XYZ file of C-alpha atoms in Angstrom:
584
model
C 49.447 49.935 39.448
C 49.476 50.297 35.647
C 52.421 52.960 36.124
C 54.156 50.570 38.399
C 54.198 48.092 35.265
C 51.541 45.203 36.853
C 49.793 43.283 34.674
C 46.161 45.313 33.822
C 44.032 41.978 34.674
C 46.235 41.954 38.532
C 45.212 45.765 38.496
C 41.332 45.125 37.427
C 41.426 42.720 39.963
C 42.484 44.621 43.151
C 40.339 47.787 41.824
C 37.589 45.886 43.202
C 39.237 44.499 46.417
C 38.223 46.956 49.424
C 39.334 49.928 49.778
C 42.898 49.506 52.086
C 43.653 46.333 50.000
C 43.758 48.666 47.304
C 46.362 51.436 48.162
C 48.552 48.279 49.325
C 48.144 47.048 46.127
C 49.197 50.532 44.366
C 52.379 50.756 46.808
C 53.992 47.678 45.686
C 56.773 47.387 42.767
C 55.969 44.522 40.343
C 57.751 40.946 40.463
C 61.220 41.750 38.676
C 60.560 38.357 36.400
C 60.856 39.770 32.459
C 57.062 38.943 31.520
C 55.445 41.068 28.080
C 52.149 42.673 29.549
C 51.918 45.135 26.832
C 49.733 42.598 24.736
C 47.683 41.853 28.290
C 44.059 43.163 29.000
C 41.596 43.796 32.430
C 40.156 40.513 31.372
C 43.333 38.664 30.744
C 47.279 38.107 31.384
C 48.857 37.130 28.024
C 51.972 37.306 29.908
C 51.552 34.136 31.454
C 49.945 32.486 28.254
C 52.337 28.979 26.913
C 52.546 29.648 22.949
C 53.484 26.142 22.541
C 55.222 27.667 18.769
C 57.317 29.891 20.154
C 57.983 28.357 23.688
C 61.692 28.420 25.200
C 63.298 25.876 27.274
C 65.602 27.392 30.194
C 68.745 26.607 31.625
C 69.710 27.329 35.141
C 71.994 29.776 33.647
C 72.247 31.788 30.432
C 75.351 30.663 29.046
C 74.563 27.086 30.057
C 74.575 25.027 27.223
C 74.621 21.345 28.691
C 72.305 19.137 27.064
C 68.946 17.482 27.310
C 68.031 14.836 29.682
C 64.987 12.512 29.524
C 63.817 9.418 30.670
C 62.697 6.222 27.994
C 59.965 7.024 26.612
C 58.665 3.701 26.260
C 58.751 2.981 29.684
C 57.239 5.849 30.545
C 54.354 4.848 28.471
C 54.280 1.251 29.934
C 53.842 2.420 33.578
C 50.556 4.908 32.209
C 48.608 2.235 29.950
C 49.138 -0.137 32.948
C 47.040 2.831 35.455
C 50.749 3.334 37.558
C 52.567 6.474 38.034
C 55.992 7.236 36.384
C 58.598 8.894 39.433
C 62.184 9.273 38.369
C 65.111 8.860 39.799
C 68.947 9.443 39.942
C 71.997 7.670 41.194
C 73.729 9.332 44.383
C 77.059 9.356 42.737
C 75.497 12.113 40.694
C 75.809 14.689 43.646
C 79.470 14.171 44.365
C 82.402 16.257 41.817
C 83.402 12.484 40.147
C 83.579 11.759 36.299
C 79.668 10.618 36.711
C 78.672 14.066 37.289
C 80.594 15.568 34.028
C 79.474 13.076 32.214
C 75.746 13.578 32.846
C 76.179 17.726 32.060
C 76.192 16.224 28.405
C 72.595 14.676 28.470
C 71.480 11.067 29.894
C 68.591 8.575 30.273
C 66.531 9.771 33.725
C 66.169 6.885 35.742
C 62.266 5.619 35.028
C 60.672 3.860 38.570
C 57.131 3.137 38.903
C 55.277 3.967 42.824
C 54.441 1.537 44.949
C 52.697 1.760 47.710
C 53.969 3.715 50.847
C 56.966 4.850 48.866
C 58.070 8.557 49.216
C 58.387 11.084 45.992
C 58.467 14.894 45.635
C 55.482 16.080 42.884
C 57.045 19.392 40.967
C 54.083 22.284 40.323
C 55.609 24.462 38.138
C 54.803 27.900 36.087
C 54.647 26.719 32.716
C 55.695 30.755 31.196
C 58.578 30.138 33.378
C 60.435 27.580 30.853
C 60.462 24.456 32.964
C 57.422 22.960 30.473
C 58.178 20.689 27.009
C 56.015 20.838 24.905
C 58.258 18.577 22.376
C 59.538 16.159 23.721
C 59.538 14.978 27.866
C 62.853 16.420 28.114
C 64.460 19.335 30.459
C 68.362 20.857 30.502
C 70.938 18.579 32.638
C 71.121 21.761 34.479
C 67.696 21.851 35.676
C 67.001 18.149 36.155
C 70.525 18.634 38.713
C 69.246 22.380 40.088
C 65.570 19.853 40.991
C 66.971 16.592 42.971
C 69.611 19.466 45.018
C 66.785 21.903 45.723
C 64.969 18.064 47.416
C 68.269 17.188 48.818
C 68.135 20.204 51.249
C 63.953 19.922 52.028
C 65.332 15.586 52.911
C 68.065 16.984 54.921
C 68.335 16.489 58.883
C 69.624 19.548 60.043
C 68.754 19.578 63.587
C 71.760 19.462 66.049
C 70.733 15.999 67.416
C 70.534 14.580 64.129
C 67.333 13.149 64.798
C 64.847 13.998 61.941
C 62.223 16.059 61.976
C 59.820 17.765 59.777
C 61.806 21.003 58.125
C 59.254 24.299 57.552
C 61.429 26.426 56.834
C 64.845 25.767 55.396
C 68.082 27.958 54.533
C 70.039 26.603 51.698
C 73.578 25.849 52.526
C 76.440 28.012 52.040
C 78.973 25.707 49.971
C 81.888 27.205 51.623
C 80.711 27.461 55.205
C 78.774 23.748 55.062
C 76.737 23.405 58.420
C 78.609 19.940 60.425
C 74.882 19.256 61.952
C 73.604 18.939 58.463
C 73.171 15.066 57.334
C 71.718 14.170 53.921
C 69.964 10.952 53.084
C 72.002 7.980 51.439
C 68.929 7.935 48.667
C 66.917 10.900 47.548
C 63.271 10.309 46.795
C 62.168 10.539 43.365
C 60.661 12.683 42.107
C 57.781 13.335 39.559
C 56.994 16.189 36.983
C 54.353 16.761 34.597
C 57.382 17.364 31.697
C 59.332 14.372 31.495
C 56.069 12.377 33.197
C 53.102 13.419 30.572
C 53.820 12.071 27.335
C 53.436 15.024 24.623
C 53.539 13.573 21.361
C 50.625 13.530 19.115
C 50.983 9.473 18.187
C 50.280 9.408 22.156
C 47.603 11.334 22.269
C 45.056 8.770 24.491
C 48.023 7.820 26.800
C 48.275 11.504 27.529
C 44.129 11.389 28.171
C 45.439 8.560 30.536
C 48.345 10.438 32.442
C 46.263 13.391 32.711
C 43.357 11.554 34.514
C 45.295 10.281 37.284
C 46.777 13.736 38.120
C 45.118 14.102 41.010
C 46.550 10.709 42.039
C 50.177 11.891 41.727
C 49.352 14.851 44.239
C 47.609 13.362 46.955
C 49.992 10.015 47.021
C 53.295 12.112 46.945
C 54.632 12.768 50.062
C 56.090 16.336 49.329
C 54.998 19.115 46.978
C 57.944 21.513 45.543
C 56.124 25.118 43.843
C 58.200 26.694 41.089
C 57.417 30.229 40.693
C 60.124 32.771 39.504
C 58.031 35.092 40.636
C 58.129 33.722 44.975
C 61.535 32.805 43.606
C 62.459 36.372 44.907
C 60.842 36.389 48.397
C 63.658 36.194 51.256
C 63.027 33.375 53.782
C 64.461 36.336 56.054
C 61.471 38.505 55.327
C 59.386 35.683 56.869
C 61.567 35.801 60.868
C 60.002 36.357 63.301
C 62.826 38.781 64.146
C 61.721 41.204 60.934
C 59.032 43.790 61.058
C 55.237 42.612 60.925
C 55.262 44.558 58.064
C 58.086 42.363 55.674
C 55.649 39.870 56.613
C 52.548 40.885 55.502
C 54.055 41.780 51.797
C 55.268 38.461 51.578
C 52.272 37.150 52.351
C 50.717 39.623 49.778
C 53.025 38.722 47.075
C 52.530 35.154 47.420
C 48.713 35.984 46.789
C 49.693 37.674 43.502
C 51.486 35.046 42.136
C 51.747 33.354 38.871
C 51.061 30.315 41.097
C 48.581 31.128 42.238
C 46.559 32.610 38.928
C 46.820 29.950 37.241
C 44.456 26.628 36.382
C 46.608 23.579 36.887
C 48.221 24.681 40.059
C 45.190 25.105 41.953
C 45.160 21.516 41.343
C 48.541 20.838 43.061
C 48.360 22.896 45.728
C 44.925 21.852 46.729
C 45.296 17.518 46.886
C 49.274 17.663 47.810
C 49.677 16.729 51.152
C 52.420 18.984 52.068
C 53.081 21.450 50.008
C 56.611 23.517 49.767
C 57.165 27.070 48.817
C 61.207 27.350 46.568
C 61.473 31.055 48.046
C 64.917 33.216 46.850
C 67.191 31.383 49.786
C 65.570 27.985 50.677
C 62.150 26.445 50.726
C 59.009 26.900 52.916
C 56.220 25.079 53.841
C 53.132 26.129 53.575
C 51.594 25.333 56.641
C 54.539 27.452 58.424
C 53.143 30.224 56.617
C 50.065 30.241 57.693
C 50.962 30.205 61.371
C 53.079 32.685 61.092
C 50.840 34.866 59.196
C 47.211 33.405 61.129
C 48.958 35.346 63.884
C 49.067 38.699 61.738
C 45.293 38.126 60.825
C 44.381 39.372 64.931
C 46.343 42.843 63.723
C 42.827 44.646 62.734
C 44.635 46.983 60.574
C 46.853 44.376 58.235
C 43.268 41.959 58.515
C 42.268 42.647 55.323
C 45.702 43.415 53.752
C 47.051 39.518 55.185
C 43.767 38.278 54.548
C 44.434 37.654 50.645
C 46.666 35.408 50.952
C 45.519 33.593 54.387
C 42.631 32.151 52.634
C 44.580 31.177 50.002
C 46.602 29.168 52.239
C 44.181 27.869 54.452
C 42.086 25.937 51.075
C 45.676 24.534 50.427
C 46.511 23.542 54.232
C 43.510 22.651 54.857
C 40.216 22.315 52.327
C 41.850 20.685 49.405
C 41.891 17.231 51.303
C 38.957 17.511 52.786
C 36.173 14.921 51.469
C 33.395 16.387 50.283
C 29.480 14.904 50.189
C 28.763 15.599 47.167
C 30.617 15.925 43.948
C 28.180 19.351 43.831
C 29.611 20.345 47.231
C 32.853 19.957 46.073
C 32.233 21.905 42.961
C 30.799 25.160 44.601
C 34.230 25.453 47.107
C 36.401 25.192 43.699
C 34.170 27.986 41.823
C 35.258 30.095 45.125
C 38.884 29.075 43.820
C 38.232 29.416 39.716
C 37.387 33.365 39.863
C 40.663 34.826 39.787
C 42.208 31.724 37.785
C 43.601 31.588 33.996
C 45.034 28.395 31.712
C 46.992 28.833 28.328
C 44.132 25.737 27.026
C 40.245 26.681 28.146
C 39.664 23.324 26.406
C 41.696 21.775 29.959
C 39.022 23.532 32.202
C 36.704 20.558 32.843
C 39.351 17.871 32.822
C 41.299 19.820 36.042
C 37.689 19.962 37.436
C 37.277 16.561 36.262
C 40.413 15.471 37.839
C 40.152 17.431 40.980
C 36.453 16.833 42.588
C 36.212 12.938 41.009
C 35.198 12.470 37.741
C 36.006 10.603 34.313
C 38.948 12.790 33.201
C 40.116 10.989 30.755
C 36.848 10.493 28.929
C 36.790 14.795 28.806
C 40.192 15.076 27.483
C 38.895 12.526 24.468
C 36.144 14.299 23.690
C 35.734 17.476 21.598
C 36.723 20.513 23.595
C 33.541 22.503 22.109
C 30.948 19.816 24.344
C 33.069 19.633 27.190
C 31.066 21.920 29.761
C 28.342 20.312 28.823
C 29.255 16.636 29.357
C 31.028 18.031 31.983
C 27.633 19.146 33.780
C 26.304 16.171 32.719
C 28.200 13.806 34.704
C 27.071 16.075 38.330
C 24.316 14.745 40.368
C 23.640 17.983 41.391
C 24.930 21.725 39.833
C 25.492 24.265 42.292
C 22.754 27.062 42.254
C 25.829 29.834 41.390
C 25.989 28.686 37.875
C 23.424 30.258 36.973
C 23.863 34.089 37.952
C 27.452 33.514 36.719
C 27.047 36.003 33.659
C 27.617 35.954 30.404
C 28.858 34.253 27.848
C 26.737 30.948 28.050
C 26.602 27.397 26.589
C 24.446 27.499 22.823
C 23.208 24.243 22.857
C 19.887 23.153 23.589
C 19.123 22.478 27.457
C 22.135 24.065 28.508
C 21.723 27.775 27.647
C 21.486 28.577 31.257
C 25.286 27.524 31.558
C 28.237 29.810 31.851
C 31.303 28.722 29.517
C 33.644 28.689 31.812
C 33.767 29.198 35.625
C 37.541 30.773 35.330
C 38.412 34.507 35.867
C 34.471 35.879 36.794
C 36.156 37.838 40.291
C 33.709 40.350 38.560
C 30.619 39.433 39.623
C 29.266 40.293 42.972
C 27.027 37.304 43.613
C 27.130 36.267 47.215
C 29.337 33.155 47.257
C 28.417 31.777 50.630
C 24.351 32.032 49.821
C 24.803 30.587 46.260
C 28.414 28.485 46.693
C 28.217 26.899 49.810
C 24.924 27.041 50.911
C 25.185 28.446 53.979
C 21.848 30.517 54.682
C 20.301 32.711 57.506
C 17.568 31.934 59.453
C 14.548 32.310 58.242
C 15.270 30.424 55.075
C 16.185 27.204 54.585
C 19.124 25.989 52.640
C 18.958 25.844 48.667
C 18.485 22.877 47.262
C 21.114 21.444 44.799
C 19.969 22.327 41.203
C 19.548 19.284 39.096
C 19.304 18.658 35.163
C 16.415 17.561 33.958
C 16.134 13.982 33.066
C 14.684 14.872 29.295
C 17.386 17.456 28.317
C 14.619 19.803 28.127
C 17.182 22.221 30.725
C 17.857 23.042 34.654
C 15.537 22.722 37.612
C 15.739 24.798 40.137
C 14.331 26.144 42.934
C 14.715 30.262 43.491
C 12.432 33.030 44.486
C 11.099 34.837 40.806
C 8.966 37.774 39.586
C 7.426 37.919 37.152
C 6.582 41.170 34.802
C 4.947 42.258 31.803
C 5.466 41.324 28.427
C 7.604 43.497 26.228
C 7.787 44.036 22.457
C 11.808 46.077 22.799
C 13.142 44.812 26.310
C 14.035 48.188 27.987
C 17.312 49.416 29.159
C 15.580 49.903 32.933
C 13.049 47.803 34.305
C 10.713 49.032 37.096
C 8.272 48.046 38.947
C 6.507 46.927 42.427
C 5.973 44.121 43.816
C 4.384 43.178 46.996
C 5.857 40.941 49.412
C 3.555 42.019 52.537
C 0.211 43.564 53.084
C 1.873 46.594 54.466
C 5.580 46.984 52.946
C 4.804 46.925 49.276
C 8.360 47.016 46.992
C 9.584 49.178 44.552
C 12.430 47.591 42.483
C 14.842 49.029 40.025
C 16.891 46.436 37.645
C 19.297 46.673 34.479
C 21.348 44.644 32.149
C 24.242 43.564 34.087
C 26.588 42.932 32.205
C 30.474 42.449 32.940
C 32.734 45.252 31.795
C 35.025 42.736 31.189
C 33.609 40.666 28.789
C 33.799 42.676 25.751
C 31.989 39.755 23.249
C 28.567 40.777 24.964
C 26.250 44.007 23.639
C 23.517 45.180 25.378
C 22.364 46.855 22.389
C 22.762 43.246 20.396
C 20.538 41.714 23.030
C 17.558 44.254 23.830
C 17.369 44.207 20.325
C 16.707 40.369 19.585
C 14.321 40.213 21.986
C 10.218 40.423 22.614
C 8.934 38.349 25.277
C 5.307 37.644 26.007
C 5.918 37.309 29.727
C 8.885 38.686 30.969
C 10.522 37.479 34.450
C 13.548 37.299 36.520
C 14.941 34.632 38.586
C 16.280 36.100 41.710
C 19.280 34.946 43.180
C 18.714 35.286 46.814
C 16.322 34.678 49.149
C 15.546 37.719 50.449
C 15.558 41.229 48.567
C 18.666 42.922 49.860
C 18.465 47.314 50.747
C 21.799 47.721 50.675
C 23.767 44.819 48.265
C 22.625 44.441 44.507
C 20.540 41.142 43.830
C 22.538 39.178 41.342
C 19.351 38.076 38.357
C 18.203 36.888 35.502
C 15.934 37.425 33.049
C 13.982 34.914 31.024
C 11.023 34.895 29.042
C 8.009 32.661 30.181
C 6.848 29.503 28.083
C 3.190 30.464 29.216
C 0.427 32.331 30.845
C 1.359 32.337 34.366
C 1.338 29.118 36.363
C -1.164 27.943 38.770
C 0.636 28.265 42.451
C 2.775 25.368 42.880
C 3.500 24.436 39.430
C 7.003 24.141 37.759
C 7.894 27.556 35.750
C 9.387 26.740 32.124
C 11.432 29.388 30.811
C 14.220 30.139 28.320
C 17.638 32.045 29.473
C 17.955 35.714 27.977
C 20.582 37.560 30.005
C 22.328 38.614 33.415
C 20.020 41.245 35.429
C 20.728 43.444 38.466
C 18.240 44.518 41.146
C 20.114 47.018 42.267
C 17.454 49.458 43.961
C 14.792 48.707 46.445
C 12.333 51.160 47.777
C 9.120 51.272 49.819
C 6.594 52.473 47.414
C 4.485 54.962 47.279
C 2.239 55.304 49.999
C 4.544 52.839 51.756
C 6.768 53.910 55.328
C 10.163 52.995 53.475
C 9.409 54.755 50.923
C 10.420 57.711 52.469
C 8.655 60.026 49.785
C 6.606 60.107 46.906
C 7.123 57.963 43.796
C 5.302 57.333 40.607
C 3.202 54.127 40.222
C 5.116 52.170 37.544
C 4.328 48.092 36.370
C 3.290 45.895 39.174
C 5.544 42.198 39.095
C 4.251 39.189 40.575
C 6.324 38.078 43.505
C 7.155 33.675 43.225
C 8.673 32.470 46.921
C 11.521 30.763 47.708
C 9.139 27.574 47.047
C 9.425 28.241 43.546
C 10.516 25.435 41.030
C 12.035 26.891 37.480
C 13.165 24.578 34.451
C 15.201 26.475 32.488
C 16.899 26.589 29.269
């Protein structure tokens, strides 16, 4: 993939996929979109990051010199301060070739209205790197405004032969030279909402901006439709998704949807999950995501293409069905979000908790007014329960006392091999019960979590590999091998530095899974216990050192599973799935 020109971060992500998915990805040419990936790494795509100091707002064509169109800022600010949603609309006459349109080509003021209950509008979701943002002022070139409204006009056009309005799912743009006489357009188009125009960017309006960001979830929940703009998606033709086309064409289109920039950004996740009806702008028309799901879910029944097609189908499932389902708790909602965030990035890392809070419920405005360094800590404090997965997500972790167990971010954790179903969504197999959510201690001393564990020996210096036996059953002692579980993409974490700084009087492993699996690695956390072994049933207080992983499980010497004679090693003490830990 690197030789073909793909971003190193995408190549690294697909290097961990199943073999058939890897092979298929290696055959595809990258999108023909001009992005500089020379500074990208396996950890992060710099080609999609926004540099506000050097941001270029794009016109519809390179030779266009039209002026900016913008709403009256005072009206936008007033609506936001009243707790409302700002919408933008244009007069009907601008869509005919009249002097009014010619005048608008030289810039103008966009008409501003406030959302009222049951009002229909289209929310615009876009990739900022594509040039439709503006970090300086709330404006866009007039040509882009006309383009957006032209697309919305087609989305709401009645293209049925009987003249009866219906929910269009696959809308091909009209040929201006050969118009379809059966097409009827609305007299008045619904207004639009777009962050570039409706969220103030001026520094003196910082608090108003925070308030606007705090209402983003409502913007997408209340919208009638959401239009997705991504230059990479706009290279896909509707024809490839036609029932008349070969199955492989539809699978390629789906795969490219999964690899698109829109599916790798933080804020677009919220927009896709909460939007009521999502439409993708493609090369020659607009496609409804629910129709795409229907077309590709049939493909999924083909065993040969199942894994390849599932790359995009799982994303569509979240967008079309999961995003608007009410969760019984924020902990469960965050658990679902963690799965989606593993492949996401953002230009502003400090936006992560604001987006999470806005999407699953919380106070994003308060977080926006919090110093970025403390936002993750404050966000975790706002949760009633915390997904146990957060403990096993690896380094780097927070440095604040009471929160040294917590990851600094949920983003871009795709290379973790933990069982997400077991940890995050809490689906377990008999005979193990559902894992209760973890809780922050009221005194701020750390995280209380129920999990199995293994008490080890004391270490003056940490070895690179730990080997020990435990007795889970009188006739089936197990020999385990564990080692430092360093994410190869996290360059700032050094095992040499970690082990040199630790002298553990009593070491232990908090085990991620309920049971030790003979086939797959088991994620753990190496901790330093505060005192001597507690009585059975007591809570164990400990400090988190780093992530570890049990990667080999054998029968110990003399057991039926040993398959041979193994030398004796350190004996560990097993704590079952009812053990409570308090970790810092």
